Every structure is written in structure tokens, then in C-alpha cells.
Coordinates of C-alpha atoms in Angstrom, one line a residue:
M1017 CA 134.4 -52.5 214.7
T1018 CA 136.8 -55.4 214.9
V1019 CA 136.1 -58.1 217.5
P1020 CA 139.3 -59.5 218.9
N1021 CA 139.9 -63.2 218.4
A1022 CA 136.7 -63.5 216.3
P1023 CA 136.8 -66.4 213.9
V1024 CA 137.5 -65.3 210.4
A1025 CA 135.9 -67.3 207.5
S1026 CA 138.4 -68.4 204.9
A1027 CA 137.8 -67.7 201.2
A1028 CA 137.0 -71.4 200.7
Q1029 CA 134.4 -71.3 203.5
N1030 CA 132.8 -68.3 202.0
R1031 CA 132.6 -70.0 198.6
R1032 CA 131.0 -73.1 200.2
Q1033 CA 128.4 -70.9 201.9
D1034 CA 127.5 -69.0 198.6
P1035 CA 124.7 -70.9 196.9
K1036 CA 125.1 -68.8 193.8
T1037 CA 126.6 -70.1 190.6
V1038 CA 128.6 -68.0 188.1
K1039 CA 125.5 -67.7 185.9
D1040 CA 123.6 -66.0 188.8
Y1041 CA 126.1 -63.1 188.7
I1042 CA 125.6 -62.5 184.9
R1043 CA 123.1 -59.8 183.9
T1044 CA 121.1 -60.0 180.7
I1045 CA 120.3 -56.8 178.9
V1046 CA 117.6 -57.2 176.3
D1047 CA 117.8 -55.4 173.0
F1048 CA 121.5 -54.5 173.3
P1049 CA 123.4 -53.6 171.2
K1050 CA 120.4 -53.9 168.8
E1051 CA 116.8 -55.1 169.0
G1052 CA 116.4 -58.8 169.4
I1053 CA 119.8 -59.4 171.1
K1054 CA 120.1 -60.6 174.6
F1055 CA 123.4 -59.3 175.8
R1056 CA 125.1 -61.3 178.5
D1057 CA 126.9 -58.8 180.7
V1058 CA 129.8 -60.1 182.7
T1059 CA 130.6 -56.8 184.3
T1060 CA 128.2 -57.6 187.1
L1061 CA 130.2 -60.9 187.7
F1062 CA 133.5 -58.9 187.7
A1063 CA 132.1 -56.3 190.2
D1064 CA 131.3 -58.9 192.8
A1065 CA 134.3 -60.2 194.7
R1066 CA 132.9 -63.7 195.3
G1067 CA 131.5 -64.0 191.8
F1068 CA 134.8 -63.0 190.2
R1069 CA 136.9 -65.3 192.5
M1070 CA 134.5 -68.1 191.7
A1071 CA 134.8 -67.6 187.9
V1072 CA 138.6 -67.4 188.0
D1073 CA 138.9 -70.5 190.2
Q1074 CA 136.5 -72.5 188.0
L1075 CA 138.3 -71.4 184.8
L1076 CA 141.4 -73.1 186.2
T1077 CA 139.8 -76.3 187.5
P1078 CA 139.9 -78.5 184.3
Y1079 CA 143.6 -77.6 183.8
A1080 CA 144.8 -78.6 187.2
G1081 CA 148.1 -80.5 186.7
T1082 CA 148.4 -79.3 183.1
R1083 CA 151.6 -77.5 182.2
I1084 CA 150.6 -73.9 181.2
D1085 CA 153.4 -71.5 180.3
K1086 CA 151.3 -68.5 179.2
V1087 CA 147.7 -67.4 179.4
V1088 CA 146.4 -65.6 176.3
G1089 CA 143.5 -63.2 176.7
L1090 CA 141.3 -61.9 174.0
E1091 CA 140.3 -58.2 173.7
A1092 CA 138.7 -56.9 175.8
R1093 CA 137.1 -58.8 178.7
G1094 CA 139.5 -61.7 178.1
F1095 CA 142.2 -59.3 179.4
I1096 CA 140.5 -59.1 182.8
L1097 CA 139.9 -62.8 183.1
G1098 CA 143.2 -63.8 181.5
G1099 CA 145.2 -61.5 183.7
A1100 CA 143.6 -63.0 186.9
V1101 CA 144.1 -66.6 185.6
A1102 CA 147.7 -65.9 184.8
H1103 CA 148.2 -64.4 188.2
Q1104 CA 146.8 -67.5 189.9
L1105 CA 149.0 -69.8 187.8
T1106 CA 152.1 -67.5 188.2
V1107 CA 152.7 -67.4 184.5
G1108 CA 152.9 -64.6 181.9
F1109 CA 149.9 -63.0 180.2
V1110 CA 149.8 -62.3 176.5
P1111 CA 147.1 -60.1 174.9
I1112 CA 145.6 -60.7 171.5
R1113 CA 144.1 -57.4 170.2
K1114 CA 142.2 -55.9 167.4
K1115 CA 144.3 -54.7 164.4
G1116 CA 146.4 -51.6 165.0
K1117 CA 146.3 -51.7 168.8
L1118 CA 149.7 -53.3 169.6
P1119 CA 153.0 -51.5 169.1
G1120 CA 155.9 -53.2 167.5
A1121 CA 156.0 -56.2 165.1
V1122 CA 152.9 -58.3 165.0
L1123 CA 151.4 -61.3 163.4
S1124 CA 147.9 -60.8 162.0
E1125 CA 145.0 -63.2 161.5
A1126 CA 141.7 -62.4 159.7
Y1127 CA 138.4 -64.0 160.6
A1128 CA 134.9 -63.8 159.3
L1129 CA 132.2 -61.7 160.9
E1130 CA 128.5 -61.8 160.0
Y1131 CA 129.0 -58.9 157.6
G1132 CA 132.6 -58.7 156.7
E1133 CA 136.0 -59.5 158.2
A1134 CA 138.0 -58.5 161.3
V1135 CA 141.7 -58.9 162.2
M1136 CA 143.3 -60.0 165.4
E1137 CA 147.0 -59.5 166.2
I1138 CA 149.7 -60.7 168.6
H1139 CA 153.3 -59.5 169.1
D1140 CA 155.6 -61.7 167.0
D1141 CA 157.7 -62.4 170.1
A1142 CA 155.0 -63.0 172.6
L1143 CA 155.2 -66.8 172.6
Q1144 CA 158.0 -69.2 172.1
P1145 CA 158.0 -72.5 170.2
G1146 CA 156.8 -75.2 172.6
D1147 CA 154.9 -72.9 174.9
Q1148 CA 151.8 -74.5 176.4
V1149 CA 149.0 -71.9 176.2
L1150 CA 145.6 -71.5 177.7
I1151 CA 143.3 -69.0 175.8
V1152 CA 140.8 -67.2 178.0
D1153 CA 137.8 -65.0 177.1
D1154 CA 134.4 -64.1 178.5
L1155 CA 132.2 -65.4 175.7
L1156 CA 132.2 -68.1 173.0
A1157 CA 129.7 -67.3 170.3
T1158 CA 130.6 -68.2 166.7
G1159 CA 134.2 -69.1 167.6
G1160 CA 135.7 -66.8 165.0
T1161 CA 137.8 -64.7 167.4
A1162 CA 139.0 -67.8 169.3
R1163 CA 139.9 -69.6 166.1
A1164 CA 141.9 -66.6 165.0
A1165 CA 143.7 -66.6 168.4
I1166 CA 144.5 -70.3 168.1
R1167 CA 146.0 -69.8 164.6
L1168 CA 148.1 -66.9 165.9
C1169 CA 149.5 -69.0 168.8
E1170 CA 150.2 -72.0 166.5
R1171 CA 152.0 -69.8 164.0
L1172 CA 154.4 -68.8 166.8
G1173 CA 155.0 -72.5 167.5
A1174 CA 152.9 -72.6 170.7
E1175 CA 150.5 -75.4 171.6
V1176 CA 147.0 -74.5 172.7
V1177 CA 146.1 -76.8 175.6
G1178 CA 142.6 -75.4 175.8
C1179 CA 140.2 -72.5 175.5
A1180 CA 138.3 -71.4 178.6
F1181 CA 135.2 -69.2 178.6
V1182 CA 132.8 -67.9 181.2
I1183 CA 129.8 -68.2 178.7
D1184 CA 129.1 -70.5 175.8
L1185 CA 126.3 -69.6 173.4
P1186 CA 125.9 -73.1 171.9
D1187 CA 123.3 -72.2 169.3
L1188 CA 125.9 -70.0 167.5
G1189 CA 128.3 -73.0 166.9
G1190 CA 131.6 -71.8 168.4
R1191 CA 132.2 -74.8 170.5
A1192 CA 131.6 -77.2 167.6
L1193 CA 134.0 -75.2 165.4
L1194 CA 136.8 -75.2 168.0
E1195 CA 136.3 -78.8 169.1
G1196 CA 136.1 -79.8 165.4
S1197 CA 139.6 -78.5 165.0
G1198 CA 140.9 -80.5 167.9
V1199 CA 140.9 -77.9 170.7
D1200 CA 139.6 -78.5 174.2
V1201 CA 136.8 -76.1 175.1
Y1202 CA 135.6 -75.4 178.6
A1203 CA 132.8 -73.0 179.6
L1204 CA 131.5 -72.2 183.1
T1205 CA 127.9 -71.7 181.9
S1206 CA 125.8 -71.5 178.8
F1207 CA 122.7 -69.6 177.5
D1208 CA 120.6 -71.3 174.9
D1209 CA 118.6 -68.3 173.8

């Protein structure tokens, strides 16, 4: 039932009243995908309207006043976050996908995995020289995927203004790798184990 003339809380008021942090919305699943792994599941964050809004708003905060022409999202959860961030900024969204998933002409970049190699791709016309790009993903672990994305953007002549993540796993060294190559890294939360 709707009460006529009842005060309606704004989104900002609702956020101020919510004592939760982004980390509170993230579920940990032990022994997934294999024994000994603690999987940080952001689908619970995405499923909660307040949590998701909080994450998107916070991903944008350090880039207020920065020119961003495109948001680049990394497969697959970076598509969800990156699309929402691009919408908030009113800029285009560019996906970077695993090899063989994009139609048309692409640039490819290989990166090391624990046991082997993987390849990420971007359309060869997705970015223009001089574009200011924000890369968005859910998780920063070893930094291999993000570093491959940075290289792809740079090969197209774009400048990466930063990489924004929901979660950083600092023990795996991704932040150090990216910052060591001169890229600004921002994460909403971290898990040390």
C-alpha cells in the first residue's frame, strides 16, 4: 500500500543509513574451485541493489574530475561492473574477452597463468589514439589479465588512467605488478588470505 505524501528516502539517504561496506556483501566459498581456495563471490554483491549501487559509486570516486572516454571491462564480471560504471559516466563500454569470443578483427595479448598461458582480445577499432580509459574488473589477483588489458589499450594508442577493482588479493602481487608499471590501482576492499 502506498501512503499519500509519505516522505521517500533518497538513494543517498539510504546509503548513509546502511552500515554495511562492500566487503559485507561478498560471500566466501571455501574449497572452490578446488580444495584450499577461498573463492570471493561477488554475485551476492551484484544481487543486492544497495550493495551493487555502493560498489559502482565507490569505483568512480577516485576518478571524479578525471577525463574518461571509455570504460574497459574484463571478462566476465568486469562486464557487469564496467557496464554500470560506463552508464554512470555516460561514456562507451569496451569489452576485453578471452581468445576467440569477439567477432571481427582483433588485437591479441598473451599472459602467463600458473600453468601455461592465456590470451585476451580487443576489437582493433574499439579505442582511438588519445582515448582516456578506465579498466574495471571484479578481482585483482596476480595482475596478469589486467596487465594484458593495459597492453591492448596502449597498443591502440589509448591512455589507461587507472584500474579499478572490487577486490584486491594483495598476497598474490597483482597490485605491485600494475603499480610497478606506472598504472594507478584502486580497490574497494581486500582479502589477505
